[in-house]
JSON list of C-alpha atoms in Angstrom, two decimals:
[
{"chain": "A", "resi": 70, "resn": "UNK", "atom": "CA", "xyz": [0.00, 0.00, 0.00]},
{"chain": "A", "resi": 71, "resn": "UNK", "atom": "CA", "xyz": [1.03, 3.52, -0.10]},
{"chain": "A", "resi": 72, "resn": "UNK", "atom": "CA", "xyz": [3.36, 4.48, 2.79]},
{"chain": "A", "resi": 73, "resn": "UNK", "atom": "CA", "xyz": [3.60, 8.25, 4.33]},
{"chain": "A", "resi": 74, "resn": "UNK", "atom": "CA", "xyz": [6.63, 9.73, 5.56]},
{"chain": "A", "resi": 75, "resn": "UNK", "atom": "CA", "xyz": [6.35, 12.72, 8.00]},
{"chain": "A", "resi": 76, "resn": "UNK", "atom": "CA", "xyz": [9.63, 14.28, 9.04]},
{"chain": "A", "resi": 77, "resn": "UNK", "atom": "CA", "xyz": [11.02, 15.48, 11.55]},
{"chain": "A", "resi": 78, "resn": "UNK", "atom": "CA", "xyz": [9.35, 13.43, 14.50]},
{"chain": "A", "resi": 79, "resn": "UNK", "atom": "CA", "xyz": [9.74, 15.63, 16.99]},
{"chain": "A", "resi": 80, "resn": "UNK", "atom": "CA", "xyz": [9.99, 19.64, 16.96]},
{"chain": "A", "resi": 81, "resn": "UNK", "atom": "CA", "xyz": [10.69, 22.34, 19.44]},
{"chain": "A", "resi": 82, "resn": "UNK", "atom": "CA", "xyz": [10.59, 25.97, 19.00]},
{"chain": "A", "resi": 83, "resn": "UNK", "atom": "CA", "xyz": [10.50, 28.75, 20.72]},
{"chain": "A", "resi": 84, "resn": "UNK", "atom": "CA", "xyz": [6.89, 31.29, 20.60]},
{"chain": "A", "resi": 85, "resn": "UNK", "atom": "CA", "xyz": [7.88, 33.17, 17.76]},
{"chain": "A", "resi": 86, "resn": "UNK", "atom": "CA", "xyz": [9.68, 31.02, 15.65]},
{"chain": "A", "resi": 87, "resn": "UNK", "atom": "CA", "xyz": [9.03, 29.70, 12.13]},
{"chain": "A", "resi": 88, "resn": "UNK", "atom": "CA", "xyz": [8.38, 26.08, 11.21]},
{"chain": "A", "resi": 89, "resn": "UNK", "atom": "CA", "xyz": [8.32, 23.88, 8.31]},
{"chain": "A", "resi": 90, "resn": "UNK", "atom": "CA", "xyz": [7.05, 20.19, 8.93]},
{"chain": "A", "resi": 91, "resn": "UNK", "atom": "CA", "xyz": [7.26, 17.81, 6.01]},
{"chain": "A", "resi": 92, "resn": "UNK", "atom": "CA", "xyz": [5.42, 14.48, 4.12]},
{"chain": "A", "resi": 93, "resn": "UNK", "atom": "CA", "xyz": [6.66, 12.14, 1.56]},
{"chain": "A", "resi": 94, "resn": "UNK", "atom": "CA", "xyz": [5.22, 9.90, 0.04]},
{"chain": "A", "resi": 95, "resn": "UNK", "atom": "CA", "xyz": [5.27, 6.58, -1.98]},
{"chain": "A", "resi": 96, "resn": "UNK", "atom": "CA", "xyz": [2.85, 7.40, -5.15]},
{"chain": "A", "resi": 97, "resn": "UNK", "atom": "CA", "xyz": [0.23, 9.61, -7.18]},
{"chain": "A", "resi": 98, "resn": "UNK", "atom": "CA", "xyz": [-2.83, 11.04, -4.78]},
{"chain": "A", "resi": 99, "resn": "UNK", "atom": "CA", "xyz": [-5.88, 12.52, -5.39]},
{"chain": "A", "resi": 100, "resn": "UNK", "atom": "CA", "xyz": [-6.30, 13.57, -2.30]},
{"chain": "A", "resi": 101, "resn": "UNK", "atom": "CA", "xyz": [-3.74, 14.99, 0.96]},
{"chain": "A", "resi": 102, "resn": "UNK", "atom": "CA", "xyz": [-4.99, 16.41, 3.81]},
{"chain": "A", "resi": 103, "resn": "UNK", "atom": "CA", "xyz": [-3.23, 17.87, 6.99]},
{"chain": "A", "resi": 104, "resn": "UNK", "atom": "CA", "xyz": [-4.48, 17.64, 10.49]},
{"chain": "A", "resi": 105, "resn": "UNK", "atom": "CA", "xyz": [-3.67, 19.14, 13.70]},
{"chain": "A", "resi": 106, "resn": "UNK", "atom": "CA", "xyz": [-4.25, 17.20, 16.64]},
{"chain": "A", "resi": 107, "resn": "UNK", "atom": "CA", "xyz": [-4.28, 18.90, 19.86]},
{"chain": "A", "resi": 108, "resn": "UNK", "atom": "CA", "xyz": [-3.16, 18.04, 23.31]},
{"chain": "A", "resi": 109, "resn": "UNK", "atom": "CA", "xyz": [-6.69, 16.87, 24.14]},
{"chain": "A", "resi": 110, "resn": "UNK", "atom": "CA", "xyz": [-7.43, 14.50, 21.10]},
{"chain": "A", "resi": 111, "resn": "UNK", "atom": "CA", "xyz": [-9.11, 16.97, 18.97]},
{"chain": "A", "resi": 112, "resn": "UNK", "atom": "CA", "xyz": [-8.24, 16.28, 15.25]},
{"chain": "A", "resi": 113, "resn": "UNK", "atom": "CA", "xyz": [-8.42, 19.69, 13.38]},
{"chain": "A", "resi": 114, "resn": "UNK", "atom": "CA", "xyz": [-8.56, 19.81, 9.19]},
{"chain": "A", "resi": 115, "resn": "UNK", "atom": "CA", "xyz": [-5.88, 22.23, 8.19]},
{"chain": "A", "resi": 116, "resn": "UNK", "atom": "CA", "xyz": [-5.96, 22.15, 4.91]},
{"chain": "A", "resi": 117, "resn": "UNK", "atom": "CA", "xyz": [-7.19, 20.40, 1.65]},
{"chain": "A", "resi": 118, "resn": "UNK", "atom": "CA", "xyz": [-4.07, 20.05, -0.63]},
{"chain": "A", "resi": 119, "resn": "UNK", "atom": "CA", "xyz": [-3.76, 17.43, -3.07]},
{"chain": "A", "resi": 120, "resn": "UNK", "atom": "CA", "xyz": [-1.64, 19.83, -5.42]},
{"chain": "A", "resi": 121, "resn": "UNK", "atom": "CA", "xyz": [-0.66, 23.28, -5.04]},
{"chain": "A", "resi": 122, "resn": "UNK", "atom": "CA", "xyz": [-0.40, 26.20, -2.48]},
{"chain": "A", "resi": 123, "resn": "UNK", "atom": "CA", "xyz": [-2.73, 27.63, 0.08]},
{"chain": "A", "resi": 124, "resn": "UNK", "atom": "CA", "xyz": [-2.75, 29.80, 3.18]},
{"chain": "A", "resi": 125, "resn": "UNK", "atom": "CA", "xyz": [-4.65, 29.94, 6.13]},
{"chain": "A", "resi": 126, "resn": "UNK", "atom": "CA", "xyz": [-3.52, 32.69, 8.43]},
{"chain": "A", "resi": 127, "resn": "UNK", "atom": "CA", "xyz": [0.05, 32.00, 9.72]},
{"chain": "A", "resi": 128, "resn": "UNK", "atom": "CA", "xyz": [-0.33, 28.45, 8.11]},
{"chain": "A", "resi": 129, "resn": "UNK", "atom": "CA", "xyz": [0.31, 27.47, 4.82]},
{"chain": "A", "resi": 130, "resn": "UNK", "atom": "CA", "xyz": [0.96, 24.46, 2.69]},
{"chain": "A", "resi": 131, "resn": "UNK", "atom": "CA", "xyz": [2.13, 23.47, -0.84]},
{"chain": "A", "resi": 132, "resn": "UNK", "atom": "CA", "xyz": [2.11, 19.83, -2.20]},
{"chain": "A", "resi": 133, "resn": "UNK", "atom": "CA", "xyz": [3.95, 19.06, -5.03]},
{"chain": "A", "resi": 134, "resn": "UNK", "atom": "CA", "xyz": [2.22, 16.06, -6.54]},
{"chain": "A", "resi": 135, "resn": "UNK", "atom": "CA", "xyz": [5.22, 14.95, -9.29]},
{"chain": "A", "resi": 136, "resn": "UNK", "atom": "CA", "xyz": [7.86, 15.02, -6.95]},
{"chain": "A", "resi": 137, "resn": "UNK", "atom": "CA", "xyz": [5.79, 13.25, -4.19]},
{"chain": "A", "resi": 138, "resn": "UNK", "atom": "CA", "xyz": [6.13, 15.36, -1.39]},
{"chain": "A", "resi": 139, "resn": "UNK", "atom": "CA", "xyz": [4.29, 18.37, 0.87]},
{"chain": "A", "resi": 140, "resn": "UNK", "atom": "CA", "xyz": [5.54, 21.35, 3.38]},
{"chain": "A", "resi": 141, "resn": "UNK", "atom": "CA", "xyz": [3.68, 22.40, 6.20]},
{"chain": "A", "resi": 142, "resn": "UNK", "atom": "CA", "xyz": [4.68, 25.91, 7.05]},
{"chain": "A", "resi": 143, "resn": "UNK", "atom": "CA", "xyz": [3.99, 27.54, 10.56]},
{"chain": "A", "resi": 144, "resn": "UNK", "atom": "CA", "xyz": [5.00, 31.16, 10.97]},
{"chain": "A", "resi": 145, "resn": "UNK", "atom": "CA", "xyz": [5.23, 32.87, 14.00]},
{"chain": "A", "resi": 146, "resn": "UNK", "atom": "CA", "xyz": [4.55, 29.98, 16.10]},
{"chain": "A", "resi": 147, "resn": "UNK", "atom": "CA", "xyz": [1.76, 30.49, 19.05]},
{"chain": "A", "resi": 148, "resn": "UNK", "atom": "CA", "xyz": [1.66, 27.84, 22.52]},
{"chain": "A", "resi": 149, "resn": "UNK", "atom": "CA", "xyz": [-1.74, 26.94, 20.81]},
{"chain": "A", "resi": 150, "resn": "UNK", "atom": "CA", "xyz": [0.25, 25.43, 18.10]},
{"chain": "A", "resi": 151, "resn": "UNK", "atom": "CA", "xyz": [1.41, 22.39, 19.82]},
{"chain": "A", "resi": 152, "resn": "UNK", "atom": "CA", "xyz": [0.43, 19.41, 19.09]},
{"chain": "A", "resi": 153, "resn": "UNK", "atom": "CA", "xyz": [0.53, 16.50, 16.58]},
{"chain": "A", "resi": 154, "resn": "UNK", "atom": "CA", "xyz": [0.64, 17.46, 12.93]},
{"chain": "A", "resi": 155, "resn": "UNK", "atom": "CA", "xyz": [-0.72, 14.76, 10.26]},
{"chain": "A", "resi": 156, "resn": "UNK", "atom": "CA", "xyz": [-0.79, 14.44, 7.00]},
{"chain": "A", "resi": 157, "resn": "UNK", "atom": "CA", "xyz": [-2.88, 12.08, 5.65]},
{"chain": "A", "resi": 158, "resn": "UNK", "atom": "CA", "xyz": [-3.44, 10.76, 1.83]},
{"chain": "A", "resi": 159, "resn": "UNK", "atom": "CA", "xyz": [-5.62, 8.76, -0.47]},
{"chain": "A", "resi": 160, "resn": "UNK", "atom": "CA", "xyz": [-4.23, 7.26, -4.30]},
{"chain": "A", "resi": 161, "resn": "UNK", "atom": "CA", "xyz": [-7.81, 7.68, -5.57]},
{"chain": "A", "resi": 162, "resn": "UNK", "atom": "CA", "xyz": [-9.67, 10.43, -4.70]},
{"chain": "A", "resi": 163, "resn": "UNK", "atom": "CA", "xyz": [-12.27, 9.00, -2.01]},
{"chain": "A", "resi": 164, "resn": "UNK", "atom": "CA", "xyz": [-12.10, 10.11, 1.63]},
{"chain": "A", "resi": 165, "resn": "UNK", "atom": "CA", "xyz": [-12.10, 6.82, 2.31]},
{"chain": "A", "resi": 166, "resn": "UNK", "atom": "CA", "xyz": [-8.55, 4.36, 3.24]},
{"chain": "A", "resi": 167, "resn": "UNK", "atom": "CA", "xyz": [-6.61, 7.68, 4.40]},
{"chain": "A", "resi": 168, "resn": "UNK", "atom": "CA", "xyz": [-3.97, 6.48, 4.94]},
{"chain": "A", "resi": 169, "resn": "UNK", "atom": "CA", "xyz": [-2.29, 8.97, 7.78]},
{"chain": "A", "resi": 170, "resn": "UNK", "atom": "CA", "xyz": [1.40, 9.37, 8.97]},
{"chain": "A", "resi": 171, "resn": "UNK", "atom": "CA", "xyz": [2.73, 8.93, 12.28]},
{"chain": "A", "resi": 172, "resn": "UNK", "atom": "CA", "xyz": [2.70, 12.72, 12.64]},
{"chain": "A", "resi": 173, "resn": "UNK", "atom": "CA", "xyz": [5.02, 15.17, 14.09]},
{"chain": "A", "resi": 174, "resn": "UNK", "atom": "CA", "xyz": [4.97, 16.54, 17.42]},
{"chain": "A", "resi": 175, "resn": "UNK", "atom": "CA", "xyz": [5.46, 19.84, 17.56]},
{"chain": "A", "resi": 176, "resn": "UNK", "atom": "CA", "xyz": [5.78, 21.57, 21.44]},
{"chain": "A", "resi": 177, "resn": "UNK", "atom": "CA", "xyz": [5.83, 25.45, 21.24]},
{"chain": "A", "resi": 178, "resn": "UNK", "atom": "CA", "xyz": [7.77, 27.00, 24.41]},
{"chain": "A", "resi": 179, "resn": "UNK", "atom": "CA", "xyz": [6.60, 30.38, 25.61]},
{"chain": "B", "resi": 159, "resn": "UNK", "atom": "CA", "xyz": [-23.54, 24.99, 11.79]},
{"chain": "B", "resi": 160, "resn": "UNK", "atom": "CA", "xyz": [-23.11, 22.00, 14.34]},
{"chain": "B", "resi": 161, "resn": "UNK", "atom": "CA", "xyz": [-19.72, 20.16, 14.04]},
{"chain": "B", "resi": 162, "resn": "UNK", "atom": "CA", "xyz": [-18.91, 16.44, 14.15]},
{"chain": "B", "resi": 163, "resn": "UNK", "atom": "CA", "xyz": [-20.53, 15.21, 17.66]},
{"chain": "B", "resi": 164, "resn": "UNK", "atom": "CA", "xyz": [-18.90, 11.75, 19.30]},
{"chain": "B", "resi": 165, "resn": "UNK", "atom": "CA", "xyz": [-20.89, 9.81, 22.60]},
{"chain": "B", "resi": 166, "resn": "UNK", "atom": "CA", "xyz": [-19.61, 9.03, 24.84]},
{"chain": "B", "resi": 167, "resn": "UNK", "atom": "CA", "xyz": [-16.52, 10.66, 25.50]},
{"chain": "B", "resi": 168, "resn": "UNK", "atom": "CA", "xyz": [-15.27, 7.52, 28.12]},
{"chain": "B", "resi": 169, "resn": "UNK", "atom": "CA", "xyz": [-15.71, 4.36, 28.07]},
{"chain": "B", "resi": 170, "resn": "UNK", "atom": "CA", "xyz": [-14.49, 1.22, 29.89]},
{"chain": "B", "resi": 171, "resn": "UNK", "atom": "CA", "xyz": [-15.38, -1.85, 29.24]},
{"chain": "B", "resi": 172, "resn": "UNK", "atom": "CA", "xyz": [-14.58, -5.74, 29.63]},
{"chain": "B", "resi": 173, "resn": "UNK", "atom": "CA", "xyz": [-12.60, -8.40, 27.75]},
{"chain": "B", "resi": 174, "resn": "UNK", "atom": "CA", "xyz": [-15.91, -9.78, 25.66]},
{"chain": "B", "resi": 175, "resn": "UNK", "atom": "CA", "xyz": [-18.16, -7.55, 26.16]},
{"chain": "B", "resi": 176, "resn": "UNK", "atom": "CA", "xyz": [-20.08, -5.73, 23.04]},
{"chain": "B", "resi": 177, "resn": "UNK", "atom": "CA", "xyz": [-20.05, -1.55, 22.62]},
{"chain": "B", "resi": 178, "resn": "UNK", "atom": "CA", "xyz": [-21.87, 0.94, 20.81]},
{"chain": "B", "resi": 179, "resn": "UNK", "atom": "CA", "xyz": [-20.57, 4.16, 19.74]},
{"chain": "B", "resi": 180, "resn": "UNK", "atom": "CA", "xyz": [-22.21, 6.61, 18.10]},
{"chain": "B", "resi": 181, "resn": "UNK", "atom": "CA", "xyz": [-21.56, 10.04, 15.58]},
{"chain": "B", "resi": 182, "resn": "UNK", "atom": "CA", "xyz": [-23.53, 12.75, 14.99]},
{"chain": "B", "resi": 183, "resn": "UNK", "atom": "CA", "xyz": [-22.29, 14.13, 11.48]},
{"chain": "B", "resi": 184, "resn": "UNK", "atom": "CA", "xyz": [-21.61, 17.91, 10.78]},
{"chain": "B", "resi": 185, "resn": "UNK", "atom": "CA", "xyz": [-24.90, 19.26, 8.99]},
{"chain": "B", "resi": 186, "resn": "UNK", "atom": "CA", "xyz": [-24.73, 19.37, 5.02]},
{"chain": "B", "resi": 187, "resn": "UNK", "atom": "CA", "xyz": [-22.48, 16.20, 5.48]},
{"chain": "B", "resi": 188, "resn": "UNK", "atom": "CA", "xyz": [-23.50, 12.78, 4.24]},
{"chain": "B", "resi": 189, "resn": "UNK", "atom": "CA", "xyz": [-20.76, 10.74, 4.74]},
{"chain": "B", "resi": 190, "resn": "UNK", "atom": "CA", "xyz": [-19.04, 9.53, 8.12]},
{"chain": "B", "resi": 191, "resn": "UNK", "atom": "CA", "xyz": [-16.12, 7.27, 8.35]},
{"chain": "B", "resi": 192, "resn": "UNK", "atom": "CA", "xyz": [-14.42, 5.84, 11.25]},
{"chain": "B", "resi": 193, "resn": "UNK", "atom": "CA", "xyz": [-11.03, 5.75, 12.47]},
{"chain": "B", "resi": 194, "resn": "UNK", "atom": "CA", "xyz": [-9.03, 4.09, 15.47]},
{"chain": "B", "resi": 195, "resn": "UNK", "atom": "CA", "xyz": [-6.19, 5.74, 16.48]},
{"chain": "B", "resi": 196, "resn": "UNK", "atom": "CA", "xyz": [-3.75, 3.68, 19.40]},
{"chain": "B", "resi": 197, "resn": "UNK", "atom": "CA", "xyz": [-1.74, 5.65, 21.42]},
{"chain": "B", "resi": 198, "resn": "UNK", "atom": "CA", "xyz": [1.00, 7.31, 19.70]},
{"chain": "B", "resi": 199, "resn": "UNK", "atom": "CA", "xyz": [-0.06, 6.25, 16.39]},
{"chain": "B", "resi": 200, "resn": "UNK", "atom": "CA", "xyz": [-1.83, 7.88, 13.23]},
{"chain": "B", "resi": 201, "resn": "UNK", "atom": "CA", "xyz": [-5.45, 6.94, 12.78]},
{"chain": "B", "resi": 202, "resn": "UNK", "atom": "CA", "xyz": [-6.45, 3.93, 11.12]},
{"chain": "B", "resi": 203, "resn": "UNK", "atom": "CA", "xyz": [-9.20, 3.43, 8.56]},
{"chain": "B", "resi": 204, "resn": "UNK", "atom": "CA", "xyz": [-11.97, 1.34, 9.70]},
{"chain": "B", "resi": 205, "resn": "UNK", "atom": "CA", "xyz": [-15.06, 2.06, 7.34]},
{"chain": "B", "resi": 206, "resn": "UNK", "atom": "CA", "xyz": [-16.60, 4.46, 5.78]},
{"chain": "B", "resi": 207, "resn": "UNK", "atom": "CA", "xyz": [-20.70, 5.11, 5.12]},
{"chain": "B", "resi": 208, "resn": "UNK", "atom": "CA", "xyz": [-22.24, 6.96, 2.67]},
{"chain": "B", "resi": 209, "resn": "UNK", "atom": "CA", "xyz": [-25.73, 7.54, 2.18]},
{"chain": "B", "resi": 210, "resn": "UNK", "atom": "CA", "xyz": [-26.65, 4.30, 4.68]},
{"chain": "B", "resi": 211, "resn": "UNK", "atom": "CA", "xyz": [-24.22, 2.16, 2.55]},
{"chain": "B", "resi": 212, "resn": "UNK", "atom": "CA", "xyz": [-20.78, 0.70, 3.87]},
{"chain": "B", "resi": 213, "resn": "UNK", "atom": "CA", "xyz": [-18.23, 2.46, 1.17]},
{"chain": "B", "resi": 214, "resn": "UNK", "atom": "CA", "xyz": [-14.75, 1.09, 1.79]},
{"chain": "B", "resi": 215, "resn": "UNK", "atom": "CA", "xyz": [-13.37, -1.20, 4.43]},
{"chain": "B", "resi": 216, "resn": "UNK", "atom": "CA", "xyz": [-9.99, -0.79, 6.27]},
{"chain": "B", "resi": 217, "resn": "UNK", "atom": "CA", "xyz": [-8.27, -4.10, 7.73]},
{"chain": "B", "resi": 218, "resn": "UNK", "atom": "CA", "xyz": [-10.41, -4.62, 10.42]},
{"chain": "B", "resi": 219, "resn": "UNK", "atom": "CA", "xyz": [-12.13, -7.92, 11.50]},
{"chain": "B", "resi": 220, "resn": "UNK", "atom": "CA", "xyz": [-16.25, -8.26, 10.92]},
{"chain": "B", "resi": 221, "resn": "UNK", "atom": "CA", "xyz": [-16.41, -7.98, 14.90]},
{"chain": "B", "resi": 222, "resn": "UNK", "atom": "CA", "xyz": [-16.19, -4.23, 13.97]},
{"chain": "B", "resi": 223, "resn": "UNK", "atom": "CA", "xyz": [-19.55, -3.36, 12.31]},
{"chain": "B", "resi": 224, "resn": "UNK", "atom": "CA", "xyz": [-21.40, 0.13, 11.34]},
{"chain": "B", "resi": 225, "resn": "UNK", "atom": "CA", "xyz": [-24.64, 1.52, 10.63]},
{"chain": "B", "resi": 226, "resn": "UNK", "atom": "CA", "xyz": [-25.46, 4.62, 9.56]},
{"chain": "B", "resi": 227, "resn": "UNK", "atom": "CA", "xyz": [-28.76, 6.49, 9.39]},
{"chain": "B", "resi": 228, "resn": "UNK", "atom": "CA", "xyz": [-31.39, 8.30, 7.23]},
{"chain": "B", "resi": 229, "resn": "UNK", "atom": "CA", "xyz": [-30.34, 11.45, 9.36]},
{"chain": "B", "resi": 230, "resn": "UNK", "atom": "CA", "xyz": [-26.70, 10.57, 8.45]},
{"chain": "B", "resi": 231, "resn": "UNK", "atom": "CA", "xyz": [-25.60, 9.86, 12.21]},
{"chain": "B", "resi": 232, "resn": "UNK", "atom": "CA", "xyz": [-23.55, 6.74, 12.19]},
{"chain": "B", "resi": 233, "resn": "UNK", "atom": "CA", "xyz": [-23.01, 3.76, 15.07]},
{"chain": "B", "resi": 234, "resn": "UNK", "atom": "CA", "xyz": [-19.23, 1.70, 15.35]},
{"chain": "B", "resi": 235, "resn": "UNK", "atom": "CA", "xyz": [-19.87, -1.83, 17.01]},
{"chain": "B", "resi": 236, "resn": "UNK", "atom": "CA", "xyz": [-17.80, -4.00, 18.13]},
{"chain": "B", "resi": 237, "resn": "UNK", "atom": "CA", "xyz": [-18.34, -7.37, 19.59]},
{"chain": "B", "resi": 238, "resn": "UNK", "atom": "CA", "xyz": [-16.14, -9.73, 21.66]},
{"chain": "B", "resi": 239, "resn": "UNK", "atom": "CA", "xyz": [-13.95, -6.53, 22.78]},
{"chain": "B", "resi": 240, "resn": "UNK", "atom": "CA", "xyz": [-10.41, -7.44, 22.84]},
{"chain": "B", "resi": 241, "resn": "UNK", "atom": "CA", "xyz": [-7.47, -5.74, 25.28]},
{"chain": "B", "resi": 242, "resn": "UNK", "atom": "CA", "xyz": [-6.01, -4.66, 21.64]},
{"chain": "B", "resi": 243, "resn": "UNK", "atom": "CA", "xyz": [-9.17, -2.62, 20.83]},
{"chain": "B", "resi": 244, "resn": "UNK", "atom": "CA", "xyz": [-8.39, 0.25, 23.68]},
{"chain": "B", "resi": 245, "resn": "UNK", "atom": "CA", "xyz": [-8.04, 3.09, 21.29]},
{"chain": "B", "resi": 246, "resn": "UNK", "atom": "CA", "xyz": [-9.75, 6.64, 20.34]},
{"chain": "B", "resi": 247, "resn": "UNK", "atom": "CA", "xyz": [-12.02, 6.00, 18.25]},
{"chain": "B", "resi": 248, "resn": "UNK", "atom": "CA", "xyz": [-12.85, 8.80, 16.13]},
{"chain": "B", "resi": 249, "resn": "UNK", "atom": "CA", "xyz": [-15.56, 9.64, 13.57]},
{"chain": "B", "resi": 250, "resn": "UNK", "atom": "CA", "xyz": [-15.30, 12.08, 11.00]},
{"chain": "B", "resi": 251, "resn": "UNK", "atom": "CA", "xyz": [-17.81, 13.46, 8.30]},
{"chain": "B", "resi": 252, "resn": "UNK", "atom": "CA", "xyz": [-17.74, 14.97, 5.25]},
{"chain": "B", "resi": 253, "resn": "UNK", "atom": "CA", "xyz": [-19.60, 16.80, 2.32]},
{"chain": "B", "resi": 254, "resn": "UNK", "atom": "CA", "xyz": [-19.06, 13.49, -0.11]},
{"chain": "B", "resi": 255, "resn": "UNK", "atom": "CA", "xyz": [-17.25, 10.50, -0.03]},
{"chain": "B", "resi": 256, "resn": "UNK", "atom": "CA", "xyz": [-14.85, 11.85, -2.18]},
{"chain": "B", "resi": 257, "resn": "UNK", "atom": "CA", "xyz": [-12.68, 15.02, -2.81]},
{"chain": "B", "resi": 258, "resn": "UNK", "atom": "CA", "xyz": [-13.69, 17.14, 0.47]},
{"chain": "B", "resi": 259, "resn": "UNK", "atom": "CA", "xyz": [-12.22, 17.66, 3.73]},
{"chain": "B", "resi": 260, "resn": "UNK", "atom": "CA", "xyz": [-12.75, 15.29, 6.59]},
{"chain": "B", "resi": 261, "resn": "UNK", "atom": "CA", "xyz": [-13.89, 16.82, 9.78]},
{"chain": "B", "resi": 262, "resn": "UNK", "atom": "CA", "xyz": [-13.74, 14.95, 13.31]},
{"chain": "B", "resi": 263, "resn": "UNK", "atom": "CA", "xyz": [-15.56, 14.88, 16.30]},
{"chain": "B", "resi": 264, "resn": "UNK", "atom": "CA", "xyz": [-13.75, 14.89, 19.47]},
{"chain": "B", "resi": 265, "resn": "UNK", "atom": "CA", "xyz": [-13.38, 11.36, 19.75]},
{"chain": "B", "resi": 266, "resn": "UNK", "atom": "CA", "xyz": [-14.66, 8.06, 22.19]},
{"chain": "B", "resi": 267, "resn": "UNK", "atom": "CA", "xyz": [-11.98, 7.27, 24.00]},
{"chain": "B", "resi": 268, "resn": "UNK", "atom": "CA", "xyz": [-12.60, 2.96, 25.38]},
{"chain": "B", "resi": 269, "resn": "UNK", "atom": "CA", "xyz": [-10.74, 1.63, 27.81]},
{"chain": "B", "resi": 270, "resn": "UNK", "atom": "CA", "xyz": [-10.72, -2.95, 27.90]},
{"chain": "B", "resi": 271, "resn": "UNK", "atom": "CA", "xyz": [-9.91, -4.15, 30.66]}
]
């Protein structure tokens, strides 16, 4: 099946400081999405991506579908941030059989 | 609009015993798939239901069974609850079953003992 990469594992940065959390993986998708998990279990949808760029307030994201790969950017990093970041993908299209990384976990220090 | 909505939030139960979870899906959304996610892991795919059908399995035994209903709220079962089957267990929904963002409820978090 297709296997996810998410790198690094762990992160620390300091509030204030700029982050970019990355996922490989091992063919085409249709579909890539990135999660947030926070330190209480909630799963948050970051962002749709399957091919491209977008930006969501500090976050953004770009997936480059040929070369296999997508960057999670943080800017200006926030407590709130911390967490466990996901990314999670799908060869065909459907939502279902995401197939999700074992995330990074990023802890923001004030 | 009213998110993805998980009950209960806790839940412990015995070696062989039989639960019932249940989803509430975020309105406009007609499909709801479920996930278990072990501690420190990713989630993992169990099934998916759209429009009262079963969609897509993930590797998980028949023990592990689904409904969903006309009002798009979904139920997980699972029968003959094994220690391995402590997890979260989250739902999430979405506008289709394909090409749209998956939202998730808060999770159900079971405890085996």
């Amino acid at each position: 099946g297709i296997q996810v990469e998410q790198s690094p594992p762990d992160l620390i940065l300091q509030e204030g400081a700029n982050s970019t959390l990355r996922c490989n993986f091992s063919d085409s998708v249709n579909n890539l999405q990135w999660f947030h998990q926070n330190p209480w279990g909630q799963l948050i949808n970051l962002f749709y991506i399957p091919s491209g760029t977008k930006q969501n307030g500090r976050l953004s994201a770009t997936t480059v579908a040929t070369e296999r790969y997508s960057l999670l950017y943080i800017s200006s990093s926030q407590t709130t941030d911390s967490g466990v970041y996901f990314c999670a993908i799908d060869k065909t299209g459907a939502n279902s059989k995401l197939t999700f990384g074992k995330g990074i976990t990023l802890s923001v220090r004030p | 609009e009213t998110g993805v909505t998980q009950s209960p939030t806790h839940l412990i139960k015995t070696r062989g015993q039989q639960v019932t979870l249940r989803c509430s899906s975020q309105s406009g959304h007609n499909t709801v798939s479920w996930y278990q996610q072990a501690l420190g892991q990713g989630p993992q795919f169990i099934f998916q239901y759209y429009r009262e059908e079963e969609n897509g399995r993930g590797n998980f035994p028949p023990r592990f069974s689904g409904l969903q209903f006309p009002n798009y709220s979904s139920e997980l079962n699972v029968n003959a609850l094994e220690l391995d089957d402590s997890a979260l267990y989250l739902c999430a929904s979405s506008y289709d079953r394909t090409n749209s963002p998956l939202h998730f409820g808060n999770g159900t978090r079971l405890t085996v003992t």
